[in-house]
Coordinates of C-alpha atoms in Angstrom, one line a residue:
X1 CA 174.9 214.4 81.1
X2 CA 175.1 217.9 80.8
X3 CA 176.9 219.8 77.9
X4 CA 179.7 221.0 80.1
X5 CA 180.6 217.5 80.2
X6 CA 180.1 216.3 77.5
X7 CA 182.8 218.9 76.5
X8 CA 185.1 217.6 79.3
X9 CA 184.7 214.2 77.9
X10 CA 184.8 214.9 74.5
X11 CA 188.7 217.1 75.1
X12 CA 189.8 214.0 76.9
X13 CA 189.4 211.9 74.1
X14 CA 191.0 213.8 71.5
X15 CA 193.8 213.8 74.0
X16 CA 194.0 209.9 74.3
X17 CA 193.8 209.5 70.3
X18 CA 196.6 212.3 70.2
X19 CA 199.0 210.3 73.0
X20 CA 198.0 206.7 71.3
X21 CA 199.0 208.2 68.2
X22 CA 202.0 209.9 68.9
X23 CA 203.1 206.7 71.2
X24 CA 202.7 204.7 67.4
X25 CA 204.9 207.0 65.9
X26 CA 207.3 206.2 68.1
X27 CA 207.2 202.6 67.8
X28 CA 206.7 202.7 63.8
X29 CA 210.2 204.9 64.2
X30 CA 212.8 202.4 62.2
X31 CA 215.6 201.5 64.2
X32 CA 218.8 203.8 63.8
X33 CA 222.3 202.5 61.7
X34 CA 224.0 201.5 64.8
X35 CA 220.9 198.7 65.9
X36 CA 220.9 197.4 62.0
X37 CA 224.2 196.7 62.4
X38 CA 223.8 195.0 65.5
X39 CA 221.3 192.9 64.4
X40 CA 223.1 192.0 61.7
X41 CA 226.2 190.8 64.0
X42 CA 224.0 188.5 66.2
X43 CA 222.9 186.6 63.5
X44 CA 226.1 185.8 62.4
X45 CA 226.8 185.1 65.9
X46 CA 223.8 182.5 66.0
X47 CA 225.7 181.2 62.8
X48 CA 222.4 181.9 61.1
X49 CA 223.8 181.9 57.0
X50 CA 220.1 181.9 55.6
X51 CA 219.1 184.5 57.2
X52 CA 222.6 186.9 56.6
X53 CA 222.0 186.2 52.6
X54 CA 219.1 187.8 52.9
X55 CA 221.5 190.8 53.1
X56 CA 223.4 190.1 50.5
X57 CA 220.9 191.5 47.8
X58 CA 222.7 194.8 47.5
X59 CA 225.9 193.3 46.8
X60 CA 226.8 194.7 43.0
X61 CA 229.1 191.9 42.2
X62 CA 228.2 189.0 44.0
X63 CA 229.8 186.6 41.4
X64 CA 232.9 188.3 41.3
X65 CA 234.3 186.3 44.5
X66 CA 233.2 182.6 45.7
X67 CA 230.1 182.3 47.8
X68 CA 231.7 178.6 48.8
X69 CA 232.0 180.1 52.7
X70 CA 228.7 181.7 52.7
X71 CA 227.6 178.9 54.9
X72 CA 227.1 178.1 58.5
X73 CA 230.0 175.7 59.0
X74 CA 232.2 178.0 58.2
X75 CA 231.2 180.6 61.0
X76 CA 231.8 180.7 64.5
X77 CA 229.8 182.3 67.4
X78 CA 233.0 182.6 69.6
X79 CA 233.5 186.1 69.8
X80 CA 232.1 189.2 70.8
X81 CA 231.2 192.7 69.7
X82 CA 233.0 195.2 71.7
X83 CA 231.8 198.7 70.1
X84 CA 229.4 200.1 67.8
X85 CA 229.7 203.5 67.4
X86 CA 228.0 205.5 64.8
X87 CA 230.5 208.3 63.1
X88 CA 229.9 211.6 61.9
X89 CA 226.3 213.0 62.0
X90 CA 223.0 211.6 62.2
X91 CA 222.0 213.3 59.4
X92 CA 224.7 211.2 57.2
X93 CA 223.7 209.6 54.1
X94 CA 225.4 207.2 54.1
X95 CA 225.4 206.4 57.5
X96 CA 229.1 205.1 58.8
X97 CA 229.2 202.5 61.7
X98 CA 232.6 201.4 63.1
X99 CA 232.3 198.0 64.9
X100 CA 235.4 196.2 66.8
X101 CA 235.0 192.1 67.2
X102 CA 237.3 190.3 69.6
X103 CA 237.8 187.0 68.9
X104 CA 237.8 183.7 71.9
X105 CA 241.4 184.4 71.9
X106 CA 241.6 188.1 72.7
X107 CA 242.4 188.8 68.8
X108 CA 240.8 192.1 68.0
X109 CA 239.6 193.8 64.8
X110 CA 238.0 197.1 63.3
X111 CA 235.9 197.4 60.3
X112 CA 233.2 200.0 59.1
X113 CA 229.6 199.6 57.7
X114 CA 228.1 201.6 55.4
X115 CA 224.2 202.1 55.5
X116 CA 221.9 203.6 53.1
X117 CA 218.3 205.6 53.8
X118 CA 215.9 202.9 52.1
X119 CA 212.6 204.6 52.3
X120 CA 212.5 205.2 56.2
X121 CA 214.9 202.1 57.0
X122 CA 218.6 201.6 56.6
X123 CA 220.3 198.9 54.7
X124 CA 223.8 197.5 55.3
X125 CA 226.3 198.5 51.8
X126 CA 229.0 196.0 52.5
X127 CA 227.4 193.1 54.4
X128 CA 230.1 190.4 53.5
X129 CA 234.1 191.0 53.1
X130 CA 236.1 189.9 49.8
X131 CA 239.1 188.5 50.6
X132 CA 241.7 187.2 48.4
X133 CA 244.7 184.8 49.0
X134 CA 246.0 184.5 45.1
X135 CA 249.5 185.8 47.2
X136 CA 250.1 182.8 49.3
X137 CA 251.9 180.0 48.2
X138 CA 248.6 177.4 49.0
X139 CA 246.6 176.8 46.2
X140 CA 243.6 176.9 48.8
X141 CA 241.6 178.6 50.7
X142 CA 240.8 177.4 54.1
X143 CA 238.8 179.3 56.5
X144 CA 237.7 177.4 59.6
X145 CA 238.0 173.9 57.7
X146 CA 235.9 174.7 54.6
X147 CA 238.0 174.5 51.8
X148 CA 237.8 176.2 48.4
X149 CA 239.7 175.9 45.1
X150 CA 239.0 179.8 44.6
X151 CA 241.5 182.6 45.0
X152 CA 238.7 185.3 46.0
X153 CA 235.7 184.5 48.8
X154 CA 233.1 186.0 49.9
X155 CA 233.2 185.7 54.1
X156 CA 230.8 187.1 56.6
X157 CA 232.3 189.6 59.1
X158 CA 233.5 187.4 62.3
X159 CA 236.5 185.6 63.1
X160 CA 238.1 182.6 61.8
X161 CA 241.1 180.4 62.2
X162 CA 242.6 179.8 58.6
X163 CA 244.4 176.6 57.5
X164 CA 243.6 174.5 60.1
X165 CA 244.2 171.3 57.7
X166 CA 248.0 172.7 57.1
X167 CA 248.8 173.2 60.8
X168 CA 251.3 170.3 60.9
X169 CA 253.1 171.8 57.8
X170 CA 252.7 175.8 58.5
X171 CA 251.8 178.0 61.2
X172 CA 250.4 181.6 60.6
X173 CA 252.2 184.6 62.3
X174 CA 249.0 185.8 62.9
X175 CA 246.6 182.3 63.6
X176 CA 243.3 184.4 63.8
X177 CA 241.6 186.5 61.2
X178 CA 238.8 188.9 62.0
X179 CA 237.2 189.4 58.9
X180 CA 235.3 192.7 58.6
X181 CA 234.6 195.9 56.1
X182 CA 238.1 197.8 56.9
X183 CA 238.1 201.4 57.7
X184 CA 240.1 202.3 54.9
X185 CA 238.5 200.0 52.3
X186 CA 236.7 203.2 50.5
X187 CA 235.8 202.1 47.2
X188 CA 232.7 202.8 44.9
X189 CA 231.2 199.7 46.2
X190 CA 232.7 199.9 49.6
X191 CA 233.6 196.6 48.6
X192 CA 237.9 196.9 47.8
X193 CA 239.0 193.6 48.2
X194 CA 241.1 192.6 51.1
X195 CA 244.8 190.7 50.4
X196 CA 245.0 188.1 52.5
X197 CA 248.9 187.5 53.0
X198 CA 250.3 186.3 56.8
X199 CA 254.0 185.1 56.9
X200 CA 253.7 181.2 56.7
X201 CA 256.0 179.2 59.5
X202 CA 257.8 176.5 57.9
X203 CA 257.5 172.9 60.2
X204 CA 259.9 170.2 60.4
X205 CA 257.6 167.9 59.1
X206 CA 257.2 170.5 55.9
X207 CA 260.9 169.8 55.0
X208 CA 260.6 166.0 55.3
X209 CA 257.3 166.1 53.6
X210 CA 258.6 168.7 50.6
X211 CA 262.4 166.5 50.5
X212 CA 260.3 163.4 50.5
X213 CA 257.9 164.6 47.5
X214 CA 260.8 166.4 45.5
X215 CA 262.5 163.5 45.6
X216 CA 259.7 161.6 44.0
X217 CA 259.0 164.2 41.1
X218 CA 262.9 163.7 40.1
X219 CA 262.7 159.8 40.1
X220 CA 259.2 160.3 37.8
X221 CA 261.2 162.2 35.5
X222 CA 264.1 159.9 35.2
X223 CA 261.7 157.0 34.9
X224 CA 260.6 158.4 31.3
X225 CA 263.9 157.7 29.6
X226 CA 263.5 160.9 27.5
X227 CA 266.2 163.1 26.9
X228 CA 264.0 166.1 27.2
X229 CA 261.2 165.2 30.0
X230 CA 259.1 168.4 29.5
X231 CA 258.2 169.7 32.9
X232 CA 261.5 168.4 35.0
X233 CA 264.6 169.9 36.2
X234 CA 267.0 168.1 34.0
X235 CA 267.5 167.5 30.3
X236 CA 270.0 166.0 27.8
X237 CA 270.7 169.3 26.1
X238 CA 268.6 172.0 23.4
X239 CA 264.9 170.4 22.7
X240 CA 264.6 172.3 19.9
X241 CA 268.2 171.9 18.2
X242 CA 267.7 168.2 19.0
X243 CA 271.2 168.1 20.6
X244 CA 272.4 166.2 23.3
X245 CA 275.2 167.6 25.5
X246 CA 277.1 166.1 28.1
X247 CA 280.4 167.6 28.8
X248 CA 281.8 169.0 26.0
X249 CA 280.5 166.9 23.6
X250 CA 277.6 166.9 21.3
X251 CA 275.0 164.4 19.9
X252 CA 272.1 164.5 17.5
X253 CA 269.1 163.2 18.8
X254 CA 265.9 161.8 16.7
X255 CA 262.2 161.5 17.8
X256 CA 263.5 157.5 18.7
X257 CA 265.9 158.2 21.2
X258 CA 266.1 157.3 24.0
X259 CA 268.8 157.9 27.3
X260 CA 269.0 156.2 31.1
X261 CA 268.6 158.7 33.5
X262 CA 270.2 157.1 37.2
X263 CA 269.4 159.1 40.2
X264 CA 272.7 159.6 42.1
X265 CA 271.9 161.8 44.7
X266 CA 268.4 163.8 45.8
X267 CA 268.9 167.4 46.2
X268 CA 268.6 169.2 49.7
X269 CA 266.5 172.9 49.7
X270 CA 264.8 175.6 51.6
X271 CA 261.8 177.3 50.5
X272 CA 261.3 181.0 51.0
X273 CA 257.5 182.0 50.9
X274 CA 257.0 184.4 47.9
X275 CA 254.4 186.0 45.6
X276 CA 252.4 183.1 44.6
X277 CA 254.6 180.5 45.5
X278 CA 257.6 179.5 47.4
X279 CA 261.1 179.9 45.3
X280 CA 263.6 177.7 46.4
X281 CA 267.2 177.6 47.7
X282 CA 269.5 175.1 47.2
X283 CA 271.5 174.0 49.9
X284 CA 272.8 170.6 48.4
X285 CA 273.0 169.5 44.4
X286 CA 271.4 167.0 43.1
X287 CA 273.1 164.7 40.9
X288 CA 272.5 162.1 38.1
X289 CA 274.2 159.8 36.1
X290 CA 273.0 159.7 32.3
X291 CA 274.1 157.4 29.4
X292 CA 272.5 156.5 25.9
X293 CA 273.3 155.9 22.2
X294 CA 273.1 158.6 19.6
X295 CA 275.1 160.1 16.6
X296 CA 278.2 162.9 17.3
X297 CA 277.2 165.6 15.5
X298 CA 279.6 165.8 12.4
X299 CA 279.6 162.0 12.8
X300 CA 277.5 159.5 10.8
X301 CA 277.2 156.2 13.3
X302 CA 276.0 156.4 16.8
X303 CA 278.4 155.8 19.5
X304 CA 277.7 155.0 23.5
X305 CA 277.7 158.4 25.7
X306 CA 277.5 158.8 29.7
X307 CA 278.3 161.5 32.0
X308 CA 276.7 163.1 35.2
X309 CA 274.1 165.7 35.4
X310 CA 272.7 168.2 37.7
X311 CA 269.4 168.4 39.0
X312 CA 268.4 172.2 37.5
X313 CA 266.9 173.8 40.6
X314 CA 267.2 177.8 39.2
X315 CA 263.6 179.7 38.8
X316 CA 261.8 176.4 40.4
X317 CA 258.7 177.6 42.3
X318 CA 256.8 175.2 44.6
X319 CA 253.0 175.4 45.4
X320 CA 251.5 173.5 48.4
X321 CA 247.8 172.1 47.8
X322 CA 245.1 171.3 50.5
X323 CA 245.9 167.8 51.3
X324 CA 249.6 168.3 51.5
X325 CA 251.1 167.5 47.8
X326 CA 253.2 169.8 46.5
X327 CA 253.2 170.5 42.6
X328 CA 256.9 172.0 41.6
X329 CA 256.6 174.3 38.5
X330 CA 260.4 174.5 36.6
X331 CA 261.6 177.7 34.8
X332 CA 260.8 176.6 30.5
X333 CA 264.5 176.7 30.2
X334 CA 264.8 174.5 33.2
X335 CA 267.7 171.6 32.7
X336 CA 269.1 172.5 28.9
X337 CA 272.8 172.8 30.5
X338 CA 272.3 170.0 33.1
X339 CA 274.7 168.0 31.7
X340 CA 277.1 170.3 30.6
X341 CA 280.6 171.3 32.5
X342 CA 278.5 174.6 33.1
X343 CA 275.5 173.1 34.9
X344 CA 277.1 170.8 36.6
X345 CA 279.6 173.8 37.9
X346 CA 276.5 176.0 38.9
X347 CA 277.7 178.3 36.2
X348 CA 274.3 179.0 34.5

């Protein structure tokens, strides 16, 4: 071969190592904010927890909210990304990507991702959305049937249907909840937690179920023969003085005594949702019929007392638990003029 080609044949290789080279850069190129993000979305799509955790390692305060629905039966694969769009400039750092999931039925929601430069690669900020329901009257959370005792969760970004187990006591205003990194949720973290709070729909088989359990809490109470039962809506008078009032008159009471409470008539109400709990309305007192034995005060030998009672309803809040039982939480003043002439006129 002469040196002429040999020349020739030694430019054209150069030339090949050159192209194969630069053709490896391009493929060693990391992929850009917007396909990290994607990524991200179709493995919560595939419902694929184990691998989304492994996102989760730049979370600063992982403990600070329940990992309880960090699992794959509580995600669905039902709905779709609609837009990724990467804002700003490509020179960002951090990079912001706004995303928009619609749900299977047509319920759409916006959120934002923040990405940081890791070396030559770009990691997700805010992978997972806290959420907190300590507002609602339910002393649950319930997000696509897993249930959890905590206020504040930890969800991936997706949709989800929320108290499904209450659905034949409540309906939400809003029945689907697209869980994602809110545009607005700028915090140091990029984490602000996210109030969870929809208007709650009263059923008619949550009055018959509340009336039905209400009524059963007040028959508990009577059952104890006390003249104080702590945590009830009624009482014989002043726990602390010792007194029993009924009417106008007055009675000294000792650790011994003990009074017939009688049930006369349930009261009727409506519950108004509220912060933390549902606060109550009355729309028909309850009544009850008390008697006993005990010393007048100013008197030195008991004597035989009755008179009727009302059931003390004022500053009663109501929270509803995950398998339907409602726990009623009384004022701490709750029923010390029940059976006065002033409680029973609604005067206190």
């Amino acid at each position: 071969m002469t040196r002429r080609w040999l020349w020739v044949a030694g430019a054209v290789a150069v030339a090949l190592v050159a192209s194969a080279g630069a053709v490896a850069a391009v493929v060693r190129r990391p992929p850009p904010p917007e396909q990290v993000v994607t990524r991200y979305l179709e493995l919560l799509r595939a419902r694929d927890a184990e691998a989304a955790r492994a996102y989760l390692a730049v979370v600063p305060d992982l403990a600070g909210a329940s990992d309880d629905l960090l699992v794959a039966e509580a995600m669905t694969g039902d709905w779709r990304v609609t837009q990724v769009v990467r804002r700003y400039h490509e020179s960002d750092d951090p990079a912001i990507v706004d995303v928009t999931l619609t749900a299977a039925d047509g319920t759409a929601g916006q959120g934002r991702f923040q990405l940081l430069r890791d070396g030559r690669s770009w990691t997700i900020q805010n992978p997972v959305v806290r959420v907190d329901r300590s507002w609602l009257p339910l002393t649950y959370t319930d997000f696509n049937g897993v249930v959890s005792d905590a206020a504040a969760v930890w969800l991936f970004p997706g949709t989800y249907r929320p108290y499904l187990g209450a659905s034949g006591l409540v309906g939400l205003d809003v029945p689907t909840y697209v869980a994602l990194p809110r545009p607005d949720a700028r915090s140091d973290d990029g984490m602000r937690t996210q109030a969870y709070l929809p208007r709650l729909g009263l059923t008619d088989r949550f009055h018959d179920e509340l009336h039905r359990q209400l009524d059963a809490w007040i028959k508990d109470c009577a059952a104890r023969a006390e003249p104080y039962p702590a945590g009830c809506p009624f009482a014989a008078g002043n726990p602390g003085k010792r007194e029993i009032s009924v009417g106008r008159d007055d009675y000294s009471a000792d650790e011994d005594t003990t009074v017939t409470w009688e049930v006369v008539e349930s009261p009727q109400v409506r519950l108004q949702q509220a912060n933390a709990a549902f606060t109550v309305q009355v729309v028909r007192p309850g009544r009850l019929h008390l008697s006993g034995t005990a010393v007048p005060l100013g008197g030195d030998q008991p004597e035989p007392f009755e008179g009727d009672c009302g059931v003390w309803l004022p500053g009663l809040r109501v929270t509803l638990g995950p398998t339907g039982e409602f726990t009623f939480h009384p004022s701490p003043w709750a029923g010390e003029f029940a059976c006065t002439y002033r409680g029973l006129a609604g005067e206190i």
